[in-house]
PDB file of C-alpha atoms in Angstrom:
ATOM      1  CA  MET A   1      99.502  94.206 152.476  1.00 41.00           C
ATOM      2  CA  SER A   2     102.978  94.702 153.300  1.00 44.00           C
ATOM      3  CA  GLU A   3     104.390  93.011 156.263  1.00 45.00           C
ATOM      4  CA  ASN A   4     104.661  96.228 158.188  1.00 46.00           C
ATOM      5  CA  GLU A   5     100.987  96.910 157.315  1.00 45.00           C
ATOM      6  CA  ASN A   6     100.018  93.746 158.869  1.00 43.00           C
ATOM      7  CA  GLN A   7     101.933  94.031 161.878  1.00 44.00           C
ATOM      8  CA  ASN A   8     100.329  97.597 162.636  1.00 47.00           C
ATOM      9  CA  GLU A   9      97.067  95.992 161.769  1.00 45.00           C
ATOM     10  CA  PHE A  10      97.790  93.221 164.391  1.00 44.00           C
ATOM     11  CA  GLN A  11      98.790  95.612 167.147  1.00 46.00           C
ATOM     12  CA  VAL A  12      95.604  97.869 166.706  1.00 48.00           C
ATOM     13  CA  LEU A  13      93.642  94.436 167.377  1.00 53.00           C
ATOM     14  CA  ASN A  14      95.779  93.522 170.196  1.00 90.00           C
ATOM     15  CA  LYS A  15      94.876  96.907 171.960  1.00 95.00           C
ATOM     16  CA  ILE A  16      93.093  96.397 175.420  1.00 96.00           C
ATOM     17  CA  LEU A  17      92.579 100.223 175.956  1.00 96.00           C
ATOM     18  CA  GLU A  18      93.745 103.783 175.451  1.00 97.00           C
ATOM     19  CA  THR A  19      94.174 106.625 177.649  1.00 98.00           C
ATOM     20  CA  GLU A  20      94.972 110.287 176.773  1.00 97.00           C
ATOM     21  CA  ARG A  21      98.690 109.626 176.337  1.00 98.00           C
ATOM     22  CA  LEU A  22      99.168 105.989 176.335  1.00 98.00           C
ATOM     23  CA  ILE A  23      98.114 102.591 174.475  1.00 97.00           C
ATOM     24  CA  ILE A  24      97.965  99.350 176.481  1.00 98.00           C
ATOM     25  CA  ARG A  25      98.105  96.483 174.348  1.00 97.00           C
ATOM     26  CA  GLU A  26      99.078  92.819 174.559  1.00 97.00           C
ATOM     27  CA  LEU A  27     102.700  91.776 174.600  1.00 96.00           C
ATOM     28  CA  LEU A  28     103.986  90.479 171.036  1.00 89.00           C
ATOM     29  CA  THR A  29     106.353  87.500 171.272  1.00 84.00           C
ATOM     30  CA  ASP A  30     109.150  88.776 168.978  1.00 88.00           C
ATOM     31  CA  ASP A  31     108.444  92.411 168.819  1.00 91.00           C
ATOM     32  CA  ASP A  32     108.333  93.050 172.595  1.00 97.00           C
ATOM     33  CA  ALA A  33     111.048  90.672 173.523  1.00 97.00           C
ATOM     34  CA  GLU A  34     113.925  93.206 173.574  1.00 98.00           C
ATOM     35  CA  PHE A  35     111.715  95.642 175.733  1.00 98.00           C
ATOM     36  CA  VAL A  36     110.772  92.652 178.135  1.00 98.00           C
ATOM     37  CA  TYR A  37     114.455  92.012 178.591  1.00 98.00           C
ATOM     38  CA  GLU A  38     115.463  95.375 179.386  1.00 98.00           C
ATOM     39  CA  LEU A  39     112.748  96.023 181.741  1.00 98.00           C
ATOM     40  CA  LEU A  40     112.980  92.796 183.669  1.00 98.00           C
ATOM     41  CA  ASN A  41     116.789  93.458 184.047  1.00 98.00           C
ATOM     42  CA  THR A  42     116.418  97.113 185.427  1.00 98.00           C
ATOM     43  CA  PRO A  43     117.908  97.373 189.040  1.00 97.00           C
ATOM     44  CA  LYS A  44     114.413  98.344 190.464  1.00 97.00           C
ATOM     45  CA  PHE A  45     112.641  95.240 188.586  1.00 97.00           C
ATOM     46  CA  ILE A  46     115.155  93.030 190.063  1.00 97.00           C
ATOM     47  CA  LYS A  47     115.096  94.730 193.623  1.00 96.00           C
ATOM     48  CA  TYR A  48     111.489  95.076 194.097  1.00 96.00           C
ATOM     49  CA  ILE A  49     110.039  92.408 191.913  1.00 95.00           C
ATOM     50  CA  GLY A  50     112.530  89.752 191.516  1.00 94.00           C
ATOM     51  CA  ASP A  51     115.093  88.357 189.085  1.00 95.00           C
ATOM     52  CA  ARG A  52     113.113  86.474 186.438  1.00 96.00           C
ATOM     53  CA  GLY A  53     116.258  85.149 185.055  1.00 96.00           C
ATOM     54  CA  VAL A  54     115.750  86.463 181.649  1.00 98.00           C
ATOM     55  CA  THR A  55     119.256  86.854 180.246  1.00 97.00           C
ATOM     56  CA  SER A  56     118.820  87.484 176.743  1.00 98.00           C
ATOM     57  CA  PRO A  57     115.895  88.904 174.419  1.00 97.00           C
ATOM     58  CA  GLU A  58     115.430  85.140 173.260  1.00 97.00           C
ATOM     59  CA  ASP A  59     114.726  84.257 177.158  1.00 97.00           C
ATOM     60  CA  ALA A  60     112.417  87.146 177.173  1.00 98.00           C
ATOM     61  CA  ALA A  61     110.557  85.970 173.942  1.00 97.00           C
ATOM     62  CA  GLY A  62     110.306  82.657 175.629  1.00 97.00           C
ATOM     63  CA  PHE A  63     109.045  84.464 179.121  1.00 97.00           C
ATOM     64  CA  ILE A  64     106.244  86.480 176.971  1.00 97.00           C
ATOM     65  CA  GLU A  65     104.953  83.398 175.413  1.00 96.00           C
ATOM     66  CA  SER A  66     104.922  80.974 178.592  1.00 96.00           C
ATOM     67  CA  ARG A  67     103.890  83.722 181.236  1.00 96.00           C
ATOM     68  CA  TYR A  68     102.283  86.813 179.609  1.00 97.00           C
ATOM     69  CA  ARG A  69     100.485  85.186 176.839  1.00 96.00           C
ATOM     70  CA  VAL A  70      99.508  82.086 178.706  1.00 96.00           C
ATOM     71  CA  SER A  71      97.700  84.362 181.127  1.00 97.00           C
ATOM     72  CA  TYR A  72      95.793  86.048 178.647  1.00 97.00           C
ATOM     73  CA  LEU A  73      94.600  82.358 177.336  1.00 96.00           C
ATOM     74  CA  ASN A  74      94.176  81.030 180.533  1.00 97.00           C
ATOM     75  CA  ASN A  75      92.553  84.104 182.647  1.00 97.00           C
ATOM     76  CA  GLY A  76      91.402  86.518 180.289  1.00 96.00           C
ATOM     77  CA  PHE A  77      93.920  89.177 181.415  1.00 98.00           C
ATOM     78  CA  GLY A  78      97.496  89.492 182.343  1.00 98.00           C
ATOM     79  CA  LEU A  79     100.180  92.138 182.108  1.00 98.00           C
ATOM     80  CA  TYR A  80     100.016  94.515 179.072  1.00 98.00           C
ATOM     81  CA  VAL A  81     102.492  96.934 177.223  1.00 98.00           C
ATOM     82  CA  VAL A  82     102.138 100.562 178.066  1.00 98.00           C
ATOM     83  CA  GLU A  83     103.108 102.314 174.930  1.00 97.00           C
ATOM     84  CA  ARG A  84     103.227 106.205 174.508  1.00 97.00           C
ATOM     85  CA  LYS A  85     101.052 107.400 171.561  1.00 96.00           C
ATOM     86  CA  SER A  86     103.327 110.091 170.401  1.00 96.00           C
ATOM     87  CA  ASP A  87     106.063 107.724 169.362  1.00 95.00           C
ATOM     88  CA  GLY A  88     105.127 104.289 170.061  1.00 94.00           C
ATOM     89  CA  ALA A  89     107.670 103.613 172.596  1.00 96.00           C
ATOM     90  CA  ALA A  90     107.113 101.053 175.162  1.00 97.00           C
ATOM     91  CA  VAL A  91     107.598 102.477 178.518  1.00 98.00           C
ATOM     92  CA  GLY A  92     106.159  99.901 181.107  1.00 98.00           C
ATOM     93  CA  LEU A  93     103.976  96.878 181.753  1.00 98.00           C
ATOM     94  CA  CYS A  94     100.470  97.385 183.737  1.00 98.00           C
ATOM     95  CA  GLY A  95      97.889  94.776 184.016  1.00 98.00           C
ATOM     96  CA  PHE A  96      96.487  92.055 186.264  1.00 98.00           C
ATOM     97  CA  VAL A  97      98.253  88.969 187.666  1.00 98.00           C
ATOM     98  CA  LYS A  98      96.160  85.789 188.774  1.00 97.00           C
ATOM     99  CA  ARG A  99      98.657  84.484 191.637  1.00 95.00           C
ATOM    100  CA  ASP A 100      98.068  81.125 193.394  1.00 92.00           C
ATOM    101  CA  THR A 101      98.884  82.629 196.671  1.00 92.00           C
ATOM    102  CA  LEU A 102      96.267  85.548 196.580  1.00 95.00           C
ATOM    103  CA  PRO A 103      92.346  85.193 196.599  1.00 95.00           C
ATOM    104  CA  GLY A 104      91.788  87.694 193.806  1.00 96.00           C
ATOM    105  CA  PRO A 105      93.241  89.337 190.674  1.00 98.00           C
ATOM    106  CA  ASP A 106      96.300  91.530 191.508  1.00 98.00           C
ATOM    107  CA  LEU A 107      97.364  94.937 190.055  1.00 98.00           C
ATOM    108  CA  GLY A 108     100.869  94.930 188.504  1.00 98.00           C
ATOM    109  CA  PHE A 109     103.008  97.442 187.183  1.00 98.00           C
ATOM    110  CA  ALA A 110     106.481  98.329 186.299  1.00 98.00           C
ATOM    111  CA  PHE A 111     108.141 101.145 184.172  1.00 98.00           C
ATOM    112  CA  LEU A 112     111.580 101.521 182.416  1.00 98.00           C
ATOM    113  CA  PRO A 113     113.460 104.079 184.860  1.00 98.00           C
ATOM    114  CA  GLU A 114     113.319 107.065 182.041  1.00 98.00           C
ATOM    115  CA  PHE A 115     109.595 106.891 182.078  1.00 98.00           C
ATOM    116  CA  GLU A 116     108.914 107.015 185.990  1.00 96.00           C
ATOM    117  CA  GLY A 117     107.951 109.931 187.919  1.00 95.00           C
ATOM    118  CA  ILE A 118     105.726 111.487 184.958  1.00 96.00           C
ATOM    119  CA  GLY A 119     102.517 110.162 185.334  1.00 98.00           C
ATOM    120  CA  TYR A 120     102.238 107.064 183.219  1.00 98.00           C
ATOM    121  CA  GLY A 121     101.985 104.726 186.064  1.00 98.00           C
ATOM    122  CA  PHE A 122      99.080 106.344 187.596  1.00 98.00           C
ATOM    123  CA  GLU A 123      97.253 107.218 183.965  1.00 98.00           C
ATOM    124  CA  SER A 124      97.801 103.202 182.832  1.00 98.00           C
ATOM    125  CA  ALA A 125      96.792 101.865 186.254  1.00 98.00           C
ATOM    126  CA  ASP A 126      93.801 104.011 186.867  1.00 98.00           C
ATOM    127  CA  ALA A 127      92.491 102.979 183.209  1.00 98.00           C
ATOM    128  CA  MET A 128      93.379  99.267 184.191  1.00 98.00           C
ATOM    129  CA  MET A 129      91.035  99.571 187.271  1.00 98.00           C
ATOM    130  CA  LYS A 130      88.343 100.954 185.319  1.00 98.00           C
ATOM    131  CA  TYR A 131      88.785  98.034 182.510  1.00 98.00           C
ATOM    132  CA  GLY A 132      89.054  95.531 185.734  1.00 98.00           C
ATOM    133  CA  ARG A 133      85.483  96.756 186.716  1.00 98.00           C
ATOM    134  CA  ASP A 134      83.783  97.518 183.657  1.00 98.00           C
ATOM    135  CA  THR A 135      85.130  94.850 181.212  1.00 97.00           C
ATOM    136  CA  LEU A 136      86.309  92.118 183.530  1.00 98.00           C
ATOM    137  CA  GLY A 137      83.681  92.202 186.292  1.00 98.00           C
ATOM    138  CA  PHE A 138      86.158  92.745 189.184  1.00 98.00           C
ATOM    139  CA  THR A 139      84.753  94.132 192.506  1.00 98.00           C
ATOM    140  CA  GLN A 140      88.012  93.742 194.094  1.00 98.00           C
ATOM    141  CA  VAL A 141      91.402  94.111 193.157  1.00 98.00           C
ATOM    142  CA  LEU A 142      94.551  93.206 195.262  1.00 98.00           C
ATOM    143  CA  ALA A 143      98.117  94.518 195.274  1.00 98.00           C
ATOM    144  CA  ILE A 144     101.366  93.528 196.690  1.00 98.00           C
ATOM    145  CA  THR A 145     104.851  95.575 197.234  1.00 97.00           C
ATOM    146  CA  SER A 146     107.963  94.850 198.960  1.00 96.00           C
ATOM    147  CA  LEU A 147     108.069  96.411 202.301  1.00 96.00           C
ATOM    148  CA  ASP A 148     110.196  99.092 201.361  1.00 96.00           C
ATOM    149  CA  ASN A 149     108.808 100.283 197.774  1.00 97.00           C
ATOM    150  CA  GLY A 150     107.734 103.614 198.483  1.00 96.00           C
ATOM    151  CA  ALA A 151     106.990 104.594 194.850  1.00 96.00           C
ATOM    152  CA  SER A 152     104.696 101.810 194.235  1.00 97.00           C
ATOM    153  CA  ILE A 153     103.077 102.385 197.705  1.00 98.00           C
ATOM    154  CA  ARG A 154     102.458 105.966 196.743  1.00 97.00           C
ATOM    155  CA  LEU A 155     100.909 104.840 193.502  1.00 98.00           C
ATOM    156  CA  LEU A 156      98.529 102.466 195.061  1.00 98.00           C
ATOM    157  CA  GLU A 157      97.381 104.796 197.880  1.00 98.00           C
ATOM    158  CA  LYS A 158      97.016 107.455 195.037  1.00 98.00           C
ATOM    159  CA  LEU A 159      94.728 104.877 193.308  1.00 98.00           C
ATOM    160  CA  ARG A 160      92.746 104.551 196.651  1.00 98.00           C
ATOM    161  CA  PHE A 161      93.968 101.154 197.667  1.00 98.00           C
ATOM    162  CA  THR A 162      93.832 100.424 201.323  1.00 98.00           C
ATOM    163  CA  GLU A 163      96.867  98.583 203.107  1.00 98.00           C
ATOM    164  CA  THR A 164      95.248  95.508 204.526  1.00 97.00           C
ATOM    165  CA  GLY A 165      98.137  93.581 205.916  1.00 97.00           C
ATOM    166  CA  VAL A 166     101.342  91.779 205.238  1.00 97.00           C
ATOM    167  CA  THR A 167     101.458  88.478 203.252  1.00 95.00           C
ATOM    168  CA  ASP A 168     104.141  86.096 202.472  1.00 92.00           C
ATOM    169  CA  ALA A 169     105.644  85.479 198.841  1.00 89.00           C
ATOM    170  CA  PRO A 170     106.466  82.072 197.744  1.00 87.00           C
ATOM    171  CA  ASP A 171     109.893  82.411 198.379  1.00 86.00           C
ATOM    172  CA  GLY A 172     109.147  83.766 202.159  1.00 89.00           C
ATOM    173  CA  GLU A 173     109.514  87.413 201.655  1.00 92.00           C
ATOM    174  CA  LYS A 174     107.251  89.411 203.507  1.00 96.00           C
ATOM    175  CA  LEU A 175     105.069  91.878 201.164  1.00 97.00           C
ATOM    176  CA  ARG A 176     102.472  94.563 201.912  1.00 98.00           C
ATOM    177  CA  LEU A 177      99.076  93.517 200.811  1.00 98.00           C
ATOM    178  CA  PHE A 178      96.651  96.308 199.519  1.00 98.00           C
ATOM    179  CA  THR A 179      93.046  96.273 198.496  1.00 98.00           C
ATOM    180  CA  SER A 180      90.646  98.149 196.385  1.00 98.00           C
ATOM    181  CA  GLU A 181      87.069  97.554 196.217  1.00 96.00           C
ATOM    182  CA  ILE A 182      85.780  98.742 192.586  1.00 90.00           C
TER     183      ILE A 182
END
């Protein structure tokens, strides 16, 4: 079996779920480093989520290993790559985060600018919520956004989340808190 065949087989094995247009799968340390580097350094990611200090693809590989892959092992879930079926392009991240500051799983998502506004956010997040309920056994999911992140707020409302208050981020930033009973 060639290296490419091995890689394709592994990517099928690390698939979490599939929608009409998307595949949602675990992040791979080396293969996804360039994508993660690009996404984490987009202006919207830095503005609304924060600067993760990822300044190179090598930093991104370390970030994938120490954050995303550790979450899969420790929590049984995490953030996943959202890939377009038609060409395999990585378009964003979607999944669940376990935060010490929140009492339950937190739905998270971020997309490259060129893939915003075409429904990938809703399609992947809606599928992820069903996965959380049906596979992970969640009965409630939380979500947080910056106070002025209109696009994320609209997506959460479309997913039937209810705004339930304001919470503080570890750095003191005020965040809107949303809840969904699933």
